[in-house]
XYZ file of C-alpha atoms in Angstrom:
579
model
C 102.639 120.165 112.651
C 104.947 119.018 109.878
C 101.961 118.194 107.662
C 100.453 121.623 108.266
C 103.780 123.275 107.464
C 104.095 121.296 104.206
C 100.553 122.164 103.129
C 101.227 125.903 103.510
C 104.353 126.129 101.318
C 103.615 129.099 99.060
C 106.606 128.350 96.833
C 105.320 124.838 96.106
C 101.811 126.149 95.499
C 103.133 128.589 92.903
C 104.782 125.682 91.072
C 101.522 123.727 91.178
C 99.546 126.701 89.876
C 102.005 127.125 87.028
C 100.873 123.708 85.782
C 97.230 124.014 86.839
C 96.738 127.342 85.039
C 98.406 126.121 81.849
C 95.508 124.690 79.825
C 97.770 123.222 77.173
C 99.959 121.435 79.706
C 96.963 120.141 81.690
C 95.398 118.797 78.481
C 98.603 116.902 77.678
C 98.646 115.052 81.017
C 97.318 111.526 81.502
C 93.955 111.344 83.328
C 95.648 110.207 86.559
C 98.328 112.914 86.374
C 95.677 115.547 85.730
C 93.566 114.259 88.625
C 96.615 114.471 90.892
C 97.365 118.084 89.919
C 93.718 119.048 90.469
C 93.664 117.429 93.919
C 96.958 119.015 94.971
C 95.863 122.464 93.803
C 92.524 122.098 95.557
C 94.268 120.958 98.723
C 96.551 123.996 98.846
C 93.632 126.315 98.141
C 91.630 124.719 100.953
C 94.593 125.328 103.250
C 94.346 129.053 102.655
C 97.144 129.709 100.153
C 94.987 132.335 98.437
C 94.469 134.261 101.686
C 96.462 137.360 102.586
C 99.461 136.654 104.885
C 97.827 137.807 108.143
C 94.726 135.631 107.623
C 96.891 132.713 106.545
C 98.880 132.996 109.755
C 95.642 133.047 111.755
C 94.383 129.982 109.859
C 97.583 128.028 110.483
C 97.356 128.702 114.207
C 93.743 127.476 114.210
C 94.657 124.322 112.268
C 97.503 123.492 114.637
C 95.216 123.876 117.635
C 92.607 121.659 115.946
C 95.278 119.007 115.352
C 96.418 119.130 118.990
C 92.845 118.768 120.251
C 92.046 115.859 117.922
C 95.176 113.987 118.992
C 94.410 114.566 122.686
C 90.772 113.471 122.205
C 91.703 110.190 120.531
C 94.551 109.437 122.922
C 92.160 109.826 125.852
C 89.661 107.382 124.301
C 92.403 104.834 123.661
C 94.031 105.029 127.075
C 91.209 105.742 129.544
C 89.156 102.596 130.129
C 86.228 102.343 132.506
C 86.875 99.788 135.242
C 84.082 98.327 137.386
C 84.179 95.637 140.091
C 81.374 93.056 140.286
C 80.688 89.987 142.393
C 79.867 86.694 140.683
C 76.238 87.157 141.731
C 76.111 90.613 140.127
C 77.330 89.029 136.886
C 74.527 86.482 136.842
C 73.696 85.380 133.284
C 77.210 85.703 131.850
C 78.549 82.529 130.221
C 81.252 80.550 132.026
C 84.010 81.489 129.599
C 83.519 85.148 130.597
C 85.166 84.371 133.936
C 88.013 82.247 132.630
C 91.249 84.068 133.441
C 89.446 87.262 134.456
C 91.357 89.510 136.855
C 89.991 89.712 140.399
C 90.479 92.376 143.026
C 89.724 92.764 146.736
C 87.023 95.352 147.443
C 86.461 95.876 151.160
C 87.209 92.255 151.943
C 85.096 90.949 149.044
C 86.779 89.372 146.029
C 85.298 90.828 142.838
C 85.802 90.492 139.092
C 87.320 93.377 137.138
C 85.283 94.390 134.087
C 86.498 97.113 131.710
C 84.920 99.032 128.841
C 86.988 97.097 126.285
C 84.758 95.374 123.750
C 85.219 91.731 124.899
C 84.242 92.802 128.437
C 81.551 95.368 127.693
C 79.398 93.815 124.964
C 78.826 90.369 126.550
C 77.939 92.005 129.876
C 75.385 94.305 128.259
C 73.823 91.381 126.370
C 73.775 88.725 129.102
C 73.811 90.294 132.596
C 70.342 89.614 133.996
C 70.543 92.275 136.694
C 69.624 95.733 135.446
C 71.737 97.344 138.171
C 74.819 95.609 136.741
C 74.115 96.720 133.175
C 73.365 100.233 134.367
C 76.584 100.458 136.398
C 78.625 99.300 133.417
C 76.943 101.686 130.980
C 77.273 104.653 133.330
C 80.953 103.899 133.870
C 81.606 103.477 130.129
C 79.552 106.561 129.336
C 81.374 108.697 131.888
C 84.872 108.182 130.526
C 87.054 110.994 129.216
C 85.229 114.028 130.692
C 88.065 116.236 129.425
C 86.981 115.400 125.881
C 83.802 117.457 126.268
C 85.603 120.834 126.398
C 87.955 119.544 123.690
C 85.056 118.794 121.347
C 83.398 122.077 122.305
C 86.518 123.953 121.256
C 86.950 121.820 118.127
C 83.472 122.751 116.889
C 84.199 126.447 117.424
C 87.642 126.275 115.792
C 86.400 124.311 112.789
C 83.784 126.979 112.174
C 86.451 129.682 112.499
C 88.647 127.821 110.003
C 85.781 127.458 107.535
C 84.752 131.122 107.732
C 88.351 132.243 107.219
C 88.304 130.217 104.001
C 85.025 131.767 102.863
C 82.541 129.018 103.783
C 79.376 129.610 105.774
C 79.688 126.455 107.914
C 82.319 123.813 108.573
C 80.089 121.190 106.901
C 80.153 123.204 103.664
C 83.952 123.154 103.820
C 84.221 119.471 104.765
C 81.728 118.151 102.210
C 82.792 120.178 99.191
C 85.211 117.411 98.149
C 82.860 114.494 98.844
C 80.247 112.706 96.731
C 77.365 114.448 98.508
C 78.941 117.892 97.872
C 76.348 119.824 99.888
C 75.218 119.450 103.530
C 71.575 119.826 102.545
C 71.732 116.660 100.433
C 73.216 114.603 103.280
C 70.664 116.041 105.716
C 67.844 115.263 103.273
C 69.056 111.651 102.978
C 69.244 111.214 106.765
C 65.861 112.913 107.342
C 64.120 110.824 104.689
C 65.636 107.639 106.038
C 64.662 108.481 109.617
C 61.057 109.067 108.528
C 61.005 105.692 106.752
C 62.558 103.945 109.767
C 60.226 105.458 112.385
C 57.647 102.667 112.104
C 60.003 99.642 112.192
C 62.084 101.197 114.980
C 59.006 101.909 117.084
C 57.698 98.366 116.620
C 61.023 96.874 117.662
C 61.268 99.100 120.726
C 57.706 98.190 121.720
C 58.727 94.507 121.673
C 61.683 95.145 123.970
C 59.672 97.321 126.332
C 56.909 94.689 126.553
C 59.453 92.054 127.578
C 60.944 94.277 130.273
C 57.456 95.096 131.570
C 56.721 91.373 131.724
C 59.930 90.778 133.704
C 58.961 93.468 136.195
C 55.468 92.034 136.578
C 56.773 88.495 137.165
C 59.200 89.813 139.777
C 56.452 91.811 141.500
C 58.285 95.051 140.778
C 57.188 98.332 139.279
C 58.250 99.015 135.678
C 60.380 102.145 135.770
C 61.319 102.680 132.125
C 63.458 101.407 129.278
C 66.994 102.732 128.961
C 70.058 102.481 126.778
C 71.539 99.744 129.014
C 68.499 97.549 128.272
C 68.708 97.380 124.474
C 71.376 94.685 124.003
C 69.974 92.478 126.777
C 66.347 92.546 125.664
C 67.324 92.560 121.993
C 69.142 89.270 122.566
C 66.194 87.770 124.415
C 63.695 88.785 121.745
C 65.945 87.195 119.096
C 66.080 84.006 121.140
C 62.314 83.921 121.609
C 61.230 84.937 118.092
C 63.985 83.448 115.956
C 65.595 80.884 118.259
C 68.918 82.722 117.882
C 71.334 81.632 120.612
C 74.405 83.830 120.488
C 76.485 81.568 122.716
C 75.639 78.569 120.537
C 76.340 80.415 117.285
C 79.780 81.657 118.292
C 80.940 78.044 118.824
C 81.001 77.838 114.998
C 83.278 80.848 114.569
C 86.737 80.200 116.032
C 88.702 83.307 115.107
C 91.638 81.603 113.387
C 89.484 79.411 111.139
C 86.996 82.192 110.400
C 89.853 84.497 109.401
C 91.410 81.905 107.114
C 88.012 81.106 105.608
C 87.361 84.766 104.843
C 90.816 85.191 103.331
C 90.109 82.199 101.084
C 86.883 83.876 99.913
C 88.723 87.120 99.196
C 91.565 85.481 97.319
C 89.195 83.524 95.096
C 86.997 86.557 94.438
C 89.892 88.910 93.669
C 92.336 86.548 91.976
C 94.927 86.667 94.768
C 97.115 84.309 96.794
C 97.392 85.120 100.510
C 100.123 83.535 102.636
C 100.809 83.958 106.354
C 104.414 84.852 107.201
C 106.219 82.633 109.714
C 108.110 84.387 112.540
C 107.208 87.871 111.256
C 108.824 91.130 112.449
C 105.842 92.533 114.353
C 105.185 94.879 117.289
C 103.393 92.347 119.523
C 103.161 88.528 119.700
C 99.407 88.696 118.948
C 100.057 90.226 115.519
C 100.004 88.094 112.350
C 101.575 89.179 109.051
C 100.468 88.145 105.549
C 101.888 88.485 102.052
C 99.584 88.997 99.058
C 100.492 87.741 95.570
C 98.686 87.523 92.258
C 97.049 84.091 92.041
C 98.076 83.267 88.493
C 101.502 84.878 88.219
C 104.541 85.395 90.406
C 103.776 89.056 91.127
C 103.884 90.535 94.611
C 100.919 92.748 95.594
C 101.534 93.903 99.185
C 101.395 92.799 102.800
C 99.131 93.368 105.779
C 99.000 92.753 109.508
C 96.130 91.498 111.672
C 96.267 92.836 115.248
C 93.013 91.418 116.593
C 93.090 91.303 120.406
C 92.796 94.020 123.083
C 95.648 95.168 125.315
C 96.361 98.136 127.535
C 96.823 101.415 125.665
C 95.857 99.962 122.288
C 93.331 101.611 119.949
C 89.949 100.781 121.478
C 87.815 100.305 118.387
C 88.222 98.603 115.013
C 89.942 100.099 111.979
C 92.282 99.503 109.081
C 95.309 101.764 109.198
C 97.338 102.177 105.998
C 101.048 101.942 106.813
C 102.336 102.496 103.311
C 100.572 103.408 100.070
C 101.609 101.881 96.762
C 103.023 103.864 93.842
C 105.361 103.760 90.861
C 109.010 104.578 91.592
C 111.227 106.625 89.269
C 113.056 103.521 88.028
C 109.787 101.891 86.937
C 109.556 99.485 89.881
C 106.768 99.656 92.465
C 106.521 100.513 96.116
C 104.043 98.043 97.579
C 101.214 98.830 99.996
C 101.108 97.742 103.626
C 98.207 98.029 106.055
C 97.213 96.911 109.547
C 93.786 95.786 110.669
C 93.361 96.651 114.346
C 90.511 95.097 116.345
C 89.600 94.024 119.880
C 88.208 90.510 119.602
C 88.208 88.198 122.596
C 91.238 86.071 123.502
C 91.232 82.290 123.708
C 90.417 80.761 127.098
C 91.594 77.564 128.759
C 88.410 75.875 127.539
C 88.145 77.135 123.948
C 89.881 79.141 121.229
C 88.918 82.763 120.603
C 85.288 82.590 119.451
C 83.476 85.299 117.504
C 79.843 86.314 117.958
C 78.279 86.664 114.526
C 78.362 90.459 114.830
C 82.151 90.234 115.067
C 82.192 87.962 112.005
C 80.463 90.776 110.080
C 82.984 93.282 111.469
C 85.925 91.086 110.446
C 84.553 90.712 106.923
C 84.031 94.484 106.717
C 87.503 95.447 107.886
C 89.177 92.910 105.635
C 87.359 94.708 102.831
C 89.341 97.846 103.717
C 92.538 95.787 103.778
C 91.969 94.553 100.223
C 90.916 97.974 98.995
C 94.411 99.037 100.038
C 96.054 95.889 98.629
C 94.284 95.859 95.247
C 94.648 99.527 94.370
C 97.262 100.073 91.679
C 97.980 103.745 91.066
C 100.905 105.707 89.735
C 100.818 108.166 92.625
C 100.891 107.412 96.345
C 98.561 110.365 96.946
C 95.785 108.564 95.051
C 96.261 105.009 96.301
C 93.738 102.733 97.991
C 91.512 104.219 100.670
C 92.192 107.798 99.552
C 88.793 108.042 97.893
C 85.905 110.326 98.816
C 85.148 109.872 102.514
C 81.463 109.167 101.849
C 82.438 106.319 99.498
C 85.325 104.749 101.442
C 82.987 102.469 103.431
C 81.045 101.190 100.400
C 83.426 98.394 99.305
C 83.664 97.044 102.853
C 79.942 97.358 103.497
C 79.250 95.414 100.318
C 81.510 92.593 101.461
C 79.653 92.285 104.787
C 77.017 90.418 102.782
C 79.317 87.384 102.531
C 78.958 86.961 106.311
C 75.257 86.307 105.675
C 75.552 84.237 102.498
C 74.730 80.545 103.164
C 77.272 79.391 100.548
C 80.018 81.438 102.200
C 79.145 80.434 105.760
C 79.266 76.776 104.786
C 82.902 77.279 103.783
C 84.217 78.525 107.117
C 81.569 78.245 109.866
C 82.465 75.015 111.684
C 82.202 73.999 115.343
C 85.526 74.549 117.085
C 85.523 71.175 118.873
C 83.723 68.812 116.467
C 84.548 70.406 113.126
C 80.894 70.016 112.110
C 79.676 72.749 109.712
C 77.055 75.188 110.917
C 73.635 73.555 110.349
C 71.567 74.983 107.496
C 68.716 75.557 109.935
C 70.916 77.768 112.102
C 72.102 79.744 109.078
C 68.475 80.263 107.986
C 67.547 81.554 111.458
C 70.469 83.990 111.408
C 69.357 85.420 108.078
C 65.706 85.647 109.132
C 66.601 87.533 112.313
C 68.877 89.892 110.378
C 66.207 90.746 107.833
C 63.583 91.254 110.537
C 65.610 93.872 112.387
C 67.625 95.460 109.581
C 65.677 98.711 109.350
C 65.385 99.387 113.065
C 69.093 98.706 113.531
C 69.945 101.617 111.207
C 68.450 104.211 113.554
C 71.568 104.543 115.724
C 73.695 105.200 112.613
C 71.209 107.804 111.407
C 71.297 109.461 114.841
C 75.092 109.699 114.885
C 75.158 111.075 111.343
C 72.498 113.675 112.122
C 74.256 114.701 115.330
C 77.580 115.108 113.546
C 75.933 117.368 110.958
C 74.013 119.288 113.630
C 77.162 120.399 115.464
C 79.096 121.185 112.281
C 76.532 122.571 109.815
C 75.891 125.665 111.919
C 76.957 129.284 112.022
C 77.215 129.133 115.815
C 80.320 127.737 117.443
C 78.703 127.833 120.867
C 76.527 124.698 120.640
C 76.489 122.610 123.828
C 77.877 119.424 122.265
C 77.161 117.213 125.276
C 73.561 118.318 125.801
C 72.796 118.155 122.095
C 74.090 114.585 121.899
C 71.943 113.421 124.807
C 68.874 115.346 123.616
C 69.118 114.059 120.038
C 69.704 110.487 121.220
C 66.567 110.689 123.353
C 64.508 112.190 120.504
C 65.726 109.988 117.637
C 66.338 106.625 119.298
C 63.947 107.034 122.259
C 66.753 105.663 124.403
C 68.441 107.618 127.137
C 69.859 107.290 130.621
C 66.943 108.791 132.544
C 68.036 110.957 135.456
C 71.610 109.633 135.263
C 73.995 111.978 133.463
C 76.553 110.476 131.109
C 78.556 111.949 128.229
C 78.866 109.255 125.585
C 79.890 111.874 123.037
C 83.257 112.072 124.832
C 84.153 108.700 123.316
C 82.592 109.290 119.866
C 86.028 109.273 118.217
C 84.715 109.956 114.724
C 84.115 113.593 115.724
C 87.862 113.989 116.314
C 89.302 113.344 112.879
C 88.544 112.637 109.242
C 84.890 111.779 109.917
C 83.967 115.145 111.429
C 80.878 116.303 109.485
C 81.279 113.170 107.379
C 79.758 110.450 109.570
C 76.632 110.502 107.381
C 78.904 108.720 104.888
C 78.276 105.369 106.581
C 74.643 105.442 105.453
C 75.366 107.302 102.205
C 77.904 104.692 101.087
C 75.649 101.807 102.145
C 73.336 102.769 99.286
C 76.187 102.167 96.843
C 77.290 98.994 98.617
C 73.889 97.329 98.361
C 73.458 98.341 94.728
C 76.810 96.752 93.842
C 75.979 93.570 95.756
C 72.413 93.092 94.502
C 72.967 94.219 90.920
C 76.144 92.286 90.216
C 77.188 89.699 92.813
C 73.744 88.474 93.851
C 72.635 88.435 90.235
C 75.793 86.881 88.760
C 76.533 84.573 91.731
C 78.593 85.464 94.789
C 81.328 83.065 93.671
C 81.469 84.413 90.130
C 85.179 85.073 89.547
C 84.552 87.291 86.508
C 82.347 89.600 88.587
C 84.994 89.639 91.308
C 87.627 90.718 88.818
C 85.300 93.401 87.413
C 84.904 94.654 90.967
C 88.660 94.632 91.523
C 89.317 96.441 88.240
C 86.616 99.132 88.434
C 86.177 99.746 92.195
C 89.383 98.749 94.002
C 92.201 99.197 91.491
C 91.667 102.930 90.682
C 91.822 104.019 94.346
C 91.375 107.791 94.335
C 92.803 108.268 90.841
C 89.331 109.078 89.510
C 85.965 110.056 90.978
C 84.244 107.145 92.718
C 81.063 107.714 90.713
C 82.921 106.886 87.490
C 83.911 103.477 88.873
C 80.376 102.807 90.115
C 78.863 103.580 86.717
C 81.409 101.343 84.976
C 80.800 98.446 87.397
C 76.999 98.726 87.447
C 76.552 99.753 83.816
C 74.370 102.657 84.982
C 74.138 105.301 87.688
C 73.530 103.845 91.177
C 70.149 104.081 92.927
C 68.792 103.319 96.402
C 66.328 100.531 95.496
C 68.503 97.628 96.686
C 69.439 99.461 99.887
C 65.844 100.204 100.877
C 64.788 96.630 100.128
C 67.728 95.309 102.189
C 66.397 97.016 105.314
C 62.792 96.010 104.683
C 61.520 99.394 103.503
C 59.101 100.204 100.723
C 60.624 101.351 97.438
C 58.829 104.394 95.996
């Protein structure tokens, strides 16, 4: 409410316009100062400061209601976990460490294990539980959470459209995307549609493989095949990887103890970016699980910033993975600096009595990605707080982190930090090769779910009708695009699609949009120059990370690449033909 009130101060807007409308004064400003004035003026205008008083009052009421609904939506997702009770027999196939320390509860005289929808509970169950009934029960429970979020999202879609039309836009997507790299909804839709058409073949082939394996299981058990559903994908995907590529997830994660993997990744980042990263002893933190780090320049005694790693689940904590800026950096009036601070929040598994916290390789990729956001915030160096770090165009903000995911697949990088938790032996080259082969084989098909979510987000927001049935559309589009549904069982997964309740509304396409830039940067510079090339790393820091939002992202891309970006490297990375 305070933010909305600040953004509707007519007296401040008049002062901004006095500068903005003065061509001589604007021309005399530094590029960063001018960029700041332009962004502030645009922000006030997009908040309705040019509207007549009665429409402005109506708009403010709509914006406050939108804010209330978004907060309630996200709070529900964070606090309302699914909770299912299973016997040991029903959890057949789960590794032994899954049961270590797991809460148990009496259910009608039978002692059962408590399984929640938190990531360390949910994902292993969906990948390893051999009984379909168990996977189905877990998916239905997880997909039935937060029913109150359906009417919230329904109202949000209607209110966002009302807000956009009050401001003179035809759809909410036109309003939301005006300030992004894509600019127009039709360009984002064209990208998603083209990509979906290219992915149709690989996705269909992969699904056929999974279906064939489930049919074979049914035949061996003397049962009738009844269909392939969303709760089957992780389980049969794992088994196909094991059969085709000899990928054993339980074996692989033994080489990724969380503490050592984290330190290894930080060492890669500090070498690449010319930094020195030190963990703080006995830090002032909000929970014992949280670690705090200081960041310094590697070759001079200059402080850069500090960040926190909050990596394990607990009750009431944010349920997904994100980097949350706590403080943005800027120049202070006396010439000194205010330094950035950020927190990475994740939900990786805890240590057990038998082993330290161990990461599946998918979590290794996630950790590398999120640390990329951390260092985007650390390495930005802007005059103004408003332009620091992650405050870039929303459809570019993922690109630096997506690029750095590649180091989780680079043999040279993996050899530096992938070591068996008990023997200290490095991950065998053969295992690394298998990981990379499996990744390349399924890269294209694995993009389909991201394309679906991006297309759904645009479908509910790039419309002149606020009455779309958001729940039905989600389920229908999932069935049509991914060919994966829940059959006759009704769930409402959209109720926990948190990106629709915040800064990613009508912007989720940005995950795929920015991946094009990420792969171009990686292939054209780092892969070509060498992933350990310090000069390339410093170019990347200077042109991509340091400017933050003080200039358009495209300018930094052109400077770093030496040309305008293209999609060739991205398409090749997911095994698609380049036109």
